[in-house]
Short mmCIF file of C-alpha atoms in Angstrom, two decimals:
data_model
loop_
_atom_site.label_atom_id
_atom_site.label_comp_id
_atom_site.label_asym_id
_atom_site.label_seq_id
_atom_site.Cartn_x
_atom_site.Cartn_y
_atom_site.Cartn_z
CA MET U 291 -31.91 -22.09 7.27
CA LYS U 292 -30.52 -18.94 8.83
CA ARG U 293 -32.85 -16.81 10.84
CA THR U 294 -33.39 -13.32 9.43
CA CYS U 295 -32.55 -10.28 11.51
CA LEU U 296 -33.49 -6.71 10.63
CA LEU U 297 -30.92 -4.46 12.32
CA THR U 298 -31.21 -0.68 12.36
CA GLY U 299 -28.23 1.46 13.32
CA ALA U 300 -26.09 -1.11 11.53
CA SER U 301 -23.24 1.29 10.82
CA GLY U 302 -22.87 2.36 14.46
CA ALA U 303 -20.57 0.86 17.05
CA LEU U 304 -23.13 -1.62 18.32
CA GLY U 305 -24.43 -2.52 14.87
CA SER U 306 -20.93 -3.07 13.51
CA ALA U 307 -20.02 -5.27 16.47
CA PHE U 308 -23.25 -7.24 16.10
CA ILE U 309 -22.60 -7.88 12.43
CA GLU U 310 -19.01 -8.88 13.06
CA ARG U 311 -20.11 -11.40 15.65
CA TYR U 312 -23.27 -12.80 14.08
CA ALA U 313 -23.03 -12.36 10.30
CA ALA U 314 -22.13 -16.01 9.88
CA ASP U 315 -25.06 -17.22 11.99
CA LEU U 316 -27.87 -14.86 10.98
CA GLN U 317 -29.05 -13.42 7.69
CA ILE U 318 -28.70 -9.80 8.68
CA ILE U 319 -30.51 -6.98 6.91
CA ALA U 320 -28.36 -3.99 7.83
CA VAL U 321 -30.20 -0.68 7.84
CA HIS U 322 -28.06 2.44 7.78
CA HIS U 323 -28.35 6.03 6.68
CA GLU U 324 -25.51 8.53 6.37
CA ARG U 325 -22.63 6.49 7.72
CA GLU U 326 -21.36 3.63 5.58
CA LEU U 327 -21.46 0.03 6.73
CA ASN U 328 -18.27 -1.62 7.88
CA CYS U 329 -19.17 -5.08 6.59
CA ALA U 330 -19.63 -7.11 3.44
CA THR U 331 -22.89 -6.39 1.62
CA GLN U 332 -24.34 -6.71 -1.86
CA TYR U 333 -22.43 -3.49 -2.64
CA GLN U 334 -19.06 -4.19 -1.03
CA THR U 335 -16.74 -7.00 -0.04
CA ILE U 336 -14.25 -7.36 2.77
CA ILE U 337 -10.70 -8.07 1.68
CA ASP U 338 -7.42 -8.66 3.42
CA PRO U 339 -5.06 -6.01 1.97
CA LEU U 340 -2.18 -8.44 2.17
CA GLN U 341 -4.18 -11.16 0.39
CA PRO U 342 -6.72 -9.16 -1.64
CA ALA U 343 -7.82 -12.07 -3.79
CA ARG U 344 -9.24 -13.80 -0.72
CA VAL U 345 -12.63 -12.34 0.20
CA VAL U 346 -13.42 -12.70 3.87
CA SER U 347 -16.60 -12.70 6.00
CA SER U 348 -20.27 -13.41 5.36
CA ARG U 349 -22.44 -10.97 3.54
CA THR U 350 -25.23 -8.86 4.96
CA TYR U 351 -27.98 -7.21 2.95
CA ALA U 352 -27.75 -3.42 3.14
CA ILE U 353 -30.64 -0.99 2.98
CA ARG U 354 -30.09 2.74 3.23
CA ALA U 355 -33.04 4.42 4.93
CA ASP U 356 -33.76 7.67 6.73
CA LEU U 357 -35.60 6.48 9.81
CA SER U 358 -36.93 9.95 10.55
CA SER U 359 -39.16 9.52 7.50
CA GLU U 360 -42.33 7.43 7.67
CA ASP U 361 -42.19 6.79 3.92
CA SER U 362 -38.59 5.68 4.09
CA ILE U 363 -39.44 3.22 6.88
CA ALA U 364 -42.30 1.76 4.87
CA GLU U 365 -40.06 1.31 1.82
CA MET U 366 -37.31 -0.24 3.94
CA CYS U 367 -39.67 -2.77 5.53
CA SER U 368 -41.16 -3.72 2.17
CA GLU U 369 -37.72 -4.20 0.63
CA ALA U 370 -36.57 -6.33 3.57
CA LEU U 371 -39.63 -8.56 3.40
CA GLU U 372 -39.44 -8.84 -0.36
CA ALA U 373 -35.76 -9.77 -0.26
CA PHE U 374 -35.99 -12.42 2.46
CA GLY U 375 -39.64 -13.35 2.84
CA GLY U 376 -39.80 -12.74 6.56
CA ILE U 377 -38.20 -11.25 9.67
CA ASP U 378 -37.44 -13.32 12.77
CA LEU U 379 -35.65 -10.73 14.86
CA LEU U 380 -35.94 -6.93 14.77
CA ILE U 381 -33.22 -5.00 16.58
CA ASN U 382 -34.00 -1.31 16.86
CA ALA U 383 -30.50 0.07 17.46
CA ALA U 384 -30.54 3.23 15.37
CA VAL U 385 -29.94 6.35 17.41
CA HIS U 386 -29.91 10.08 16.95
CA ARG U 387 -27.55 11.31 19.63
CA ARG U 388 -27.12 15.05 19.76
CA TYR U 389 -26.87 16.55 23.20
CA ALA U 390 -27.81 20.18 23.86
CA HIS U 391 -28.78 22.09 26.97
CA LEU U 392 -32.39 23.21 26.91
CA LEU U 393 -31.47 26.87 27.39
CA SER U 394 -28.88 26.88 24.61
CA ASP U 395 -29.67 28.46 21.24
CA SER U 396 -29.87 25.19 19.32
CA ALA U 397 -31.50 23.09 22.02
CA LEU U 398 -34.64 22.20 20.14
CA SER U 399 -33.39 22.61 16.60
CA ASP U 400 -33.61 18.90 15.88
CA ALA U 401 -36.07 17.82 18.55
CA GLU U 402 -38.42 16.32 15.96
CA ARG U 403 -35.61 14.24 14.49
CA ALA U 404 -34.52 13.04 17.92
CA LEU U 405 -38.03 11.83 18.66
CA ALA U 406 -38.54 10.43 15.17
CA VAL U 407 -35.38 8.30 15.15
CA ASN U 408 -35.14 7.35 18.82
CA LEU U 409 -38.81 6.75 19.59
CA LEU U 410 -41.11 6.75 16.59
CA ALA U 411 -38.94 4.71 14.25
CA PRO U 412 -38.83 1.59 16.46
CA ILE U 413 -42.59 1.74 16.85
CA ARG U 414 -43.22 2.44 13.17
CA ILE U 415 -40.97 -0.40 12.02
CA ALA U 416 -42.57 -2.85 14.43
CA VAL U 417 -46.09 -1.84 13.38
CA GLN U 418 -45.17 -1.89 9.69
CA LEU U 419 -43.73 -5.42 9.96
CA ALA U 420 -46.75 -6.55 11.94
CA ASN U 421 -49.24 -5.13 9.43
CA GLU U 422 -47.32 -6.35 6.41
CA TYR U 423 -46.16 -9.77 7.63
CA TRP U 424 -46.43 -10.93 11.25
CA ASP U 425 -50.12 -10.28 11.79
CA SER U 426 -51.24 -13.13 9.54
CA ARG U 427 -48.67 -15.69 10.79
CA VAL U 428 -49.28 -16.18 14.50
CA ASP U 429 -48.40 -19.89 14.60
CA GLU U 430 -45.26 -19.33 12.55
CA ASN U 431 -44.25 -16.42 14.77
CA LEU U 432 -44.57 -18.61 17.86
CA ARG U 433 -42.78 -21.53 16.26
CA ARG U 434 -39.88 -19.38 15.17
CA ASN U 435 -39.89 -17.46 18.45
CA ARG U 436 -39.95 -14.14 16.61
CA ASN U 437 -39.16 -11.09 18.68
CA ILE U 438 -38.09 -7.46 18.87
CA VAL U 439 -35.28 -5.94 20.93
CA ASN U 440 -35.32 -2.17 21.43
CA LEU U 441 -32.11 -0.40 22.42
CA SER U 442 -32.93 2.20 25.03
CA SER U 443 -30.40 3.71 27.44
CA THR U 444 -29.84 4.42 31.11
CA ALA U 445 -30.38 8.03 29.98
CA GLY U 446 -34.03 6.97 29.79
CA LEU U 447 -33.99 5.85 33.42
CA TYR U 448 -32.32 8.70 35.24
CA VAL U 449 -31.05 12.22 34.69
CA CYS U 450 -27.34 12.77 34.16
CA ALA U 451 -27.03 16.38 35.16
CA ASP U 452 -25.56 18.88 32.72
CA LEU U 453 -25.12 16.47 29.83
CA GLY U 454 -27.81 18.05 27.69
CA GLN U 455 -29.67 14.77 27.30
CA ALA U 456 -33.21 16.12 27.67
CA MET U 457 -34.45 15.15 24.21
CA TYR U 458 -32.35 12.00 23.96
CA GLY U 459 -33.20 10.81 27.46
CA SER U 460 -36.89 11.60 27.09
CA ALA U 461 -37.08 9.64 23.86
CA LYS U 462 -35.25 6.70 25.41
CA ALA U 463 -37.55 6.77 28.44
CA ALA U 464 -40.55 6.77 26.16
CA LEU U 465 -39.05 3.88 24.18
CA ILE U 466 -39.02 1.79 27.35
CA HIS U 467 -42.69 2.53 27.92
CA ALA U 468 -43.45 1.88 24.26
CA THR U 469 -41.73 -1.50 24.61
CA TYR U 470 -44.20 -2.48 27.34
CA HIS U 471 -47.13 -1.44 25.15
CA LEU U 472 -45.73 -3.25 22.12
CA ALA U 473 -45.17 -6.37 24.22
CA SER U 474 -48.74 -6.21 25.46
CA GLU U 475 -50.33 -5.70 22.05
CA PHE U 476 -48.00 -7.96 20.04
CA TRP U 477 -48.62 -10.82 22.49
CA ASN U 478 -51.72 -11.61 20.47
CA ILE U 479 -49.73 -12.12 17.28
CA GLY U 480 -46.93 -14.14 18.90
CA ILE U 481 -44.21 -11.51 18.77
CA ARG U 482 -42.17 -10.88 21.91
CA VAL U 483 -40.82 -7.38 22.61
CA ASN U 484 -38.07 -6.49 25.10
CA ALA U 485 -35.73 -3.56 25.73
CA ILE U 486 -32.19 -3.02 26.91
CA ALA U 487 -31.01 0.09 28.73
CA PRO U 488 -27.21 0.09 28.69
CA ASN U 489 -24.99 2.80 30.10
CA THR U 490 -22.38 4.18 27.70
CA PHE U 491 -20.56 1.50 25.81
CA PRO U 492 -17.79 0.57 25.50
CA SER U 493 -16.47 2.97 28.16
CA ILE U 494 -18.78 2.05 31.06
CA VAL U 495 -20.29 -1.25 29.98
CA SER U 496 -18.81 -3.50 27.34
CA THR U 497 -20.27 -3.68 23.86
CA GLU U 498 -20.08 -7.46 24.20
CA SER U 499 -22.40 -7.39 27.21
CA VAL U 500 -25.01 -5.53 25.14
CA LEU U 501 -24.69 -8.08 22.32
CA ASP U 502 -24.99 -10.89 24.84
CA GLN U 503 -28.19 -9.38 26.22
CA ILE U 504 -29.72 -8.97 22.76
CA MET U 505 -29.14 -12.63 22.02
CA ALA U 506 -30.28 -13.65 25.50
CA PHE U 507 -33.63 -11.97 24.83
CA HIS U 508 -33.71 -13.44 21.34
CA GLY U 509 -33.22 -16.95 22.63
CA SER U 510 -35.60 -16.62 25.61
CA GLU U 511 -39.36 -16.73 25.96
CA GLU U 512 -39.54 -13.39 27.77
CA THR U 513 -41.58 -10.43 26.72
CA GLY U 514 -42.17 -6.99 28.16
CA GLN U 515 -38.87 -7.08 29.98
CA LEU U 516 -36.22 -4.38 30.45
CA ALA U 517 -32.57 -5.35 31.00
CA VAL U 518 -30.49 -2.59 32.55
CA LEU U 519 -26.77 -2.80 31.90
CA ASP U 520 -24.99 -0.39 34.19
CA ARG U 521 -21.73 -0.08 36.07
CA ALA U 522 -21.27 -2.83 38.64
CA MET G 1183 21.31 7.28 -20.92
CA ALA G 1184 20.33 6.92 -17.29
CA VAL G 1185 20.89 9.43 -14.52
CA SER G 1186 23.41 8.26 -11.92
CA ALA G 1187 22.15 6.57 -8.83
CA ARG G 1188 21.56 8.76 -5.82
CA SER G 1189 20.60 6.46 -3.03
CA LEU G 1190 21.83 2.93 -3.31
CA SER G 1191 21.37 2.45 0.41
CA ARG G 1192 17.61 2.86 0.17
CA THR G 1193 16.78 -0.82 0.43
CA LYS G 1194 18.98 -1.28 3.50
CA SER G 1195 17.42 1.81 5.01
CA GLU G 1196 13.93 0.46 4.42
CA ARG G 1197 14.82 -2.76 6.15
CA ARG G 1198 16.18 -0.85 9.10
CA THR G 1199 13.30 1.53 9.66
CA ILE G 1200 10.09 -0.15 8.50
CA PRO G 1201 8.55 -3.05 10.38
CA GLN G 1202 6.76 -5.78 8.47
CA LEU G 1203 3.36 -4.66 7.20
CA ALA G 1204 1.58 -7.48 8.97
CA LYS G 1205 2.92 -6.18 12.26
CA ILE G 1206 1.81 -2.57 11.83
CA LEU G 1207 -1.58 -3.14 10.18
CA ALA G 1208 -4.19 -3.12 12.94
CA ASN G 1209 -7.09 -3.89 10.65
CA ARG G 1210 -6.98 -6.35 7.78
CA ARG G 1211 -10.69 -6.16 7.01
CA TRP G 1212 -10.67 -3.51 4.30
CA ILE G 1213 -13.82 -2.68 2.35
CA ARG G 1214 -13.76 -2.90 -1.41
CA ARG G 1215 -16.49 -1.42 -3.61
CA GLU G 1216 -16.83 -1.68 -7.37
CA ARG G 1217 -19.21 1.23 -7.86
CA PRO G 1218 -19.09 3.91 -8.99
CA TYR G 1219 -15.52 2.74 -9.64
CA PRO G 1220 -13.17 0.35 -7.87
CA HIS G 1221 -12.09 1.70 -4.48
CA VAL G 1222 -11.11 0.49 -1.04
CA VAL G 1223 -11.67 2.09 2.35
CA ALA G 1224 -10.48 1.07 5.80
CA ARG G 1225 -10.62 2.48 9.30
CA ASN G 1226 -8.21 1.81 12.13
CA VAL G 1227 -5.49 1.01 9.60
CA PHE G 1228 -2.32 1.01 11.71
CA THR G 1229 -1.51 -0.10 15.22
CA PRO G 1230 -1.84 2.71 17.78
CA ALA G 1231 1.93 2.91 18.18
CA PHE G 1232 2.65 3.24 14.49
CA TYR G 1233 -0.24 5.64 13.93
CA SER G 1234 1.05 7.82 16.79
CA ALA G 1235 4.46 7.91 15.14
CA LEU G 1236 2.91 9.01 11.82
CA GLU G 1237 0.87 11.64 13.60
CA ALA G 1238 3.88 13.00 15.49
CA GLU G 1239 5.82 13.34 12.25
CA PHE G 1240 2.91 15.08 10.55
CA TYR G 1241 2.54 17.55 13.42
CA MET G 1242 6.26 18.30 13.15
CA LEU G 1243 5.68 19.10 9.50
CA LEU G 1244 2.77 21.38 10.34
CA ALA G 1245 4.84 23.08 13.04
CA LYS G 1246 7.15 24.40 10.34
CA GLY G 1247 4.29 26.64 9.29
CA LEU G 1248 2.35 27.13 6.09
CA SER G 1249 3.54 29.09 3.09
CA GLU G 1250 1.35 31.06 0.72
CA CYS G 1251 3.89 30.57 -2.09
CA PRO G 1252 5.67 27.37 -3.20
CA ASN G 1253 8.22 26.25 -0.64
CA SER G 1254 9.92 22.85 -0.68
CA ALA G 1255 10.48 22.78 3.09
CA ARG G 1256 6.98 23.69 4.26
CA MET G 1257 3.44 22.92 3.26
CA SER G 1258 2.54 25.56 0.72
CA ARG G 1259 0.00 26.56 -1.87
CA THR G 1260 1.29 24.60 -4.82
CA ILE G 1261 -1.83 23.84 -6.84
CA ALA G 1262 -3.47 26.79 -8.55
CA GLY G 1263 -7.14 27.08 -7.70
CA TYR G 1264 -7.01 24.39 -5.03
CA ASP G 1265 -7.68 25.64 -1.51
CA ALA G 1266 -4.99 23.53 0.17
CA TYR G 1267 -1.40 23.54 1.30
CA GLY G 1268 0.70 20.70 -0.04
CA ILE G 1269 4.19 19.30 0.05
CA GLY G 1270 5.88 16.52 -1.90
CA PHE G 1271 7.97 14.23 0.21
CA GLY G 1272 10.47 12.98 -2.34
CA GLN G 1273 12.68 10.35 -0.84
CA PHE G 1274 12.88 9.36 2.82
CA SER G 1275 15.80 7.71 4.46
CA GLU G 1276 14.02 6.86 7.68
CA GLY G 1277 11.11 7.74 9.94
CA PRO G 1278 7.51 6.52 9.85
CA PHE G 1279 6.63 8.31 6.59
CA ALA G 1280 9.18 6.06 4.87
CA LEU G 1281 6.55 3.35 5.05
CA PHE G 1282 4.73 4.85 2.09
CA GLY G 1283 7.83 4.59 -0.09
CA PHE G 1284 8.44 1.06 1.08
CA GLU G 1285 8.28 -1.58 -1.66
CA PRO G 1286 5.84 -3.89 0.14
CA TRP G 1287 3.46 -0.94 0.67
CA HIS G 1288 3.67 -0.09 -3.04
CA ASP G 1289 3.01 -3.72 -3.93
CA MET G 1290 0.13 -3.94 -1.48
CA LEU G 1291 -1.60 -0.93 -3.09
CA ALA G 1292 -1.04 -2.43 -6.55
CA GLY G 1293 -2.42 -5.76 -5.39
CA LEU G 1294 -5.67 -4.19 -4.22
CA PHE G 1295 -6.59 -3.60 -7.86
CA ASP G 1296 -4.39 -6.20 -9.55
CA VAL G 1297 -2.39 -3.41 -11.18
CA ARG G 1298 0.99 -4.03 -12.82
CA ALA G 1299 2.77 -1.10 -11.20
CA THR G 1300 6.13 0.25 -12.28
CA GLY G 1301 7.63 1.13 -8.90
CA HIS G 1302 7.31 4.88 -9.48
CA VAL G 1303 5.71 6.56 -6.48
CA ASN G 1304 4.77 10.11 -5.59
CA ILE G 1305 4.06 10.85 -1.94
CA GLY G 1306 3.03 14.06 -0.24
CA ALA G 1307 0.76 15.70 2.29
CA HIS G 1308 -2.21 18.02 2.13
CA HIS G 1309 -3.55 20.45 4.71
CA HIS G 1310 -6.87 22.24 4.32
CA ARG G 1311 -7.50 25.06 6.75
CA ALA G 1312 -10.90 25.10 8.44
CA GLY G 1313 -13.35 26.84 6.15
CA GLY G 1314 -11.61 25.54 3.04
CA LEU G 1315 -13.40 25.50 -0.28
CA ALA G 1316 -14.41 22.33 -2.08
CA GLY G 1317 -12.13 21.11 -4.83
CA TRP G 1318 -13.23 20.21 -8.32
CA ILE G 1319 -14.31 16.78 -9.50
CA HIS G 1320 -11.43 15.06 -11.25
CA ASN G 1321 -10.21 11.51 -11.93
CA ASP G 1322 -6.41 11.44 -11.34
CA PHE G 1323 -6.04 9.52 -14.61
CA ASN G 1324 -2.95 11.56 -15.41
CA PRO G 1325 0.25 10.85 -17.30
CA VAL G 1326 3.29 12.03 -15.31
CA TRP G 1327 7.07 11.92 -15.59
CA PHE G 1328 10.01 10.44 -13.71
CA PRO G 1329 13.73 10.51 -14.39
CA VAL G 1330 15.21 7.17 -15.41
CA ILE G 1331 17.53 6.31 -12.54
CA GLU G 1332 19.83 3.37 -11.99
CA SER G 1333 19.16 2.26 -8.45
CA ALA G 1334 19.24 -0.80 -6.29
CA SER G 1335 15.64 -0.07 -5.33
CA ARG G 1336 12.69 -0.73 -7.61
CA ILE G 1337 10.94 2.23 -5.98
CA GLN G 1338 11.54 5.54 -7.76
CA HIS G 1339 10.51 9.01 -6.62
CA PRO G 1340 9.98 12.20 -8.64
CA ASP G 1341 12.88 14.62 -8.91
CA HIS G 1342 11.62 18.01 -10.00
CA SER G 1343 15.18 19.29 -10.51
CA LEU G 1344 15.53 16.76 -13.33
CA CYS G 1345 12.02 16.68 -14.74
CA ILE G 1346 8.81 18.14 -13.46
CA TYR G 1347 6.47 15.35 -12.33
CA LYS G 1348 3.37 16.75 -13.98
CA THR G 1349 4.82 17.98 -17.26
CA GLY G 1350 8.19 16.30 -17.81
CA THR G 1351 9.91 19.62 -18.40
CA GLY G 1352 13.51 19.94 -17.22
CA PRO G 1353 17.09 19.35 -18.32
CA LEU G 1354 16.74 15.65 -19.18
CA GLN G 1355 16.70 14.30 -22.71
CA ARG G 1356 13.69 12.24 -23.78
CA ALA G 1357 15.56 8.97 -23.22
CA GLN G 1358 16.49 10.03 -19.69
CA LYS G 1359 12.91 10.24 -18.48
CA VAL G 1360 9.85 8.04 -18.61
CA GLU G 1361 6.19 8.92 -18.93
CA VAL G 1362 3.94 6.73 -16.80
CA VAL G 1363 0.30 6.98 -15.74
CA ARG G 1364 -1.17 7.25 -12.29
CA ALA G 1365 -2.58 3.82 -11.49
CA VAL G 1366 -3.64 3.86 -7.84
CA ALA G 1367 -4.22 6.84 -5.56
CA MET G 1368 -4.17 6.70 -1.77
CA ILE G 1369 -5.39 9.23 0.79
CA PHE G 1370 -4.48 8.43 4.38
CA TYR G 1371 -6.27 10.63 6.90
CA LEU G 1372 -4.48 11.66 10.08
CA CYS G 1373 -4.26 14.53 12.55
CA ASN G 1374 -8.01 15.21 12.30
CA PRO G 1375 -8.89 14.64 15.96
CA GLY G 1376 -12.54 14.57 16.89
CA TRP G 1377 -13.82 14.74 13.34
CA LYS G 1378 -17.62 14.51 13.16
CA GLU G 1379 -20.21 14.49 10.43
CA GLY G 1380 -20.95 18.07 9.50
CA TYR G 1381 -17.34 19.20 9.84
CA GLY G 1382 -16.75 18.46 6.15
CA GLY G 1383 -13.41 17.65 4.60
CA GLU G 1384 -14.56 14.28 3.31
CA THR G 1385 -13.45 12.96 -0.02
CA GLY G 1386 -16.46 12.78 -2.30
CA VAL G 1387 -16.74 9.76 -4.59
CA PHE G 1388 -18.71 10.67 -7.72
CA SER G 1389 -20.21 8.74 -10.60
CA SER G 1390 -19.83 11.70 -12.94
CA ALA G 1391 -17.93 14.96 -13.23
CA ALA G 1392 -21.07 16.81 -14.22
CA PRO G 1393 -21.82 19.93 -12.17
CA ASP G 1394 -24.19 19.45 -9.24
CA THR G 1395 -23.55 15.70 -9.11
CA GLN G 1396 -24.06 14.44 -5.58
CA PRO G 1397 -21.39 12.13 -4.18
CA SER G 1398 -22.16 8.41 -4.18
CA TYR G 1399 -20.04 8.16 -1.04
CA ARG G 1400 -18.47 10.66 1.34
CA ILE G 1401 -15.24 9.20 2.69
CA ALA G 1402 -14.85 10.51 6.23
CA PRO G 1403 -11.39 11.85 7.10
CA GLU G 1404 -11.31 9.96 10.38
CA ASN G 1405 -7.92 9.52 11.95
CA ASN G 1406 -6.05 6.40 10.88
CA SER G 1407 -8.33 5.66 7.94
CA VAL G 1408 -7.53 5.29 4.28
CA PHE G 1409 -9.20 5.67 0.88
CA VAL G 1410 -7.55 3.96 -2.06
CA PHE G 1411 -8.81 3.86 -5.63
CA GLU G 1412 -7.73 2.75 -9.04
CA CYS G 1413 -7.14 5.77 -11.30
CA THR G 1414 -9.35 5.34 -14.34
CA PRO G 1415 -11.23 7.71 -16.65
CA GLN G 1416 -14.22 7.25 -14.30
CA SER G 1417 -12.53 7.62 -10.91
CA TYR G 1418 -14.20 10.94 -10.16
CA HIS G 1419 -13.52 12.35 -6.72
CA SER G 1420 -13.17 15.67 -4.99
CA PHE G 1421 -12.29 17.29 -1.70
CA LEU G 1422 -15.49 18.46 -0.01
CA ALA G 1423 -15.61 21.80 1.78
CA ASN G 1424 -14.55 21.69 5.42
CA PRO G 1425 -16.39 24.35 7.43
CA GLY G 1426 -15.90 22.61 10.76
CA MET G 1427 -12.20 21.90 11.16
CA ALA G 1428 -8.88 21.61 9.34
CA ARG G 1429 -8.34 18.44 7.30
CA ASN G 1430 -4.99 16.68 7.02
CA SER G 1431 -3.90 13.75 4.89
CA ILE G 1432 -1.00 11.94 3.32
CA ILE G 1433 -1.46 11.38 -0.40
CA MET G 1434 0.26 8.93 -2.66
CA TRP G 1435 0.13 7.60 -6.17
CA ILE G 1436 1.67 4.53 -7.70
CA HIS G 1437 1.92 4.24 -11.45
CA ARG G 1438 1.50 1.93 -14.42
CA SER G 1439 3.27 2.04 -17.77
CA MET G 1440 1.84 4.13 -20.58
CA GLN G 1441 1.55 0.94 -22.62
CA ASP G 1442 -0.48 -0.73 -19.92
CA ALA G 1443 -2.77 2.28 -19.58
CA THR G 1444 -3.39 2.77 -23.30
CA ALA G 1445 -3.96 -0.93 -23.82
CA ARG G 1446 -6.89 -0.65 -21.46
CA TRP G 1447 -8.25 2.83 -22.21
CA PRO G 1448 -8.07 5.11 -25.27
CA GLU G 1449 -5.14 7.52 -25.03
CA ARG G 1450 -7.49 10.44 -25.57
CA GLN G 1451 -8.99 9.73 -22.13
CA LEU G 1452 -5.71 10.53 -20.38
CA GLU G 1453 -5.97 13.79 -18.46
CA ARG G 1454 -2.72 15.58 -19.23
CA PHE G 1455 -1.57 18.32 -16.87
CA LYS G 1456 -1.16 21.66 -18.58
CA GLU G 1457 2.28 23.27 -18.79
#
């Protein structure tokens, strides 16, 4: 039986690459919001334009959700659990990336959204899944090696001057710290929690290296770890 | 009586200028959706080299300038009430745009929706200046007219000097022209560098033409991407306002016979252009 993966940010570059690589191996629940998914789902198929009768690729299950909304997160988690009966891997890859200098007019215009999507959503989803499903299944969680991977960034580790990353970087820094707390508290229910802090992909580090690290954490026994992927 | 042939060398020309589709398609994982009506979208459609050639040709077209009144040589305001500049391409002898009049391309578009297409094509380009107004929701399920031409090529283009594409008016007798129905529409987005959400200029896909309907999908006009849909009474779509930047595209329709269309849908559902 395929293991079930809940993937946020599924329509982004990393999410699309993850689905392309692992859709055949995992039952992926692809969470997206405004941008459409670039994969086969219950709503769309992938076809070869030169052989349109032949449908290609495995299907993911799509859920559209606004991760800045607590209600939307709760509905998304419930739908995912109802559709597949459990989650083995949660990848928090959704991101709100809008850079603005703090002294510019619009610097803080979407600060709440930046924090909600980049920091609060990963925590809320993890807690929601724990309350609704994982908390009562400790042995099963351990047996299936269930875990969470949070996508942070090197912007959460150091300051890139003049890039306007104050809100983004602060949220990503806090996500690293939240990962340590989640790992500590979820230890008792048999859920491992790790984080990755890549530099910009694919221009500085490869998207493949980020995917490799996600699956390395997924297949390991580690928890409370941060993997930094930066220029060599 | 058929109009005399004008370009018997078309097929040879196509062979000379257009590479095989399989060699210029960079992405053969196109997305097909059935709701709210059958449509296909794809990003990263052509190889970088071929896309660059298309882009260069489009920029040359734009460099000729825009006209506020109809002008066959430049992009001009040709559709009343539509905040865009357009041009019909007619027939190409060579160059990258010739791809769209290439028989395998026509057949590929038809195959996406299993349409029995007639070989009639209409190809053009649209330019929306930044700050352009939204269009209206419509379905492209339109009957249109072509001259009957003896030609070595199955592909036929409109000739407005013989009969106007939208109305059929012109010097030809009834037997010299044929009324067909738009079967598949294509919008290929190009020359929209750096497009981002919020800039607008998407194509809205709607489930209804009712006022205030929100789009089911917003097709982003990202460079080298395409939106293709079967023209049906329900294929509601519209240009969405583009406050952020200009929006450019190549547009194309292939057609089905009137018999084919009316066998599938009541004739009263055809959206006839007004004279």
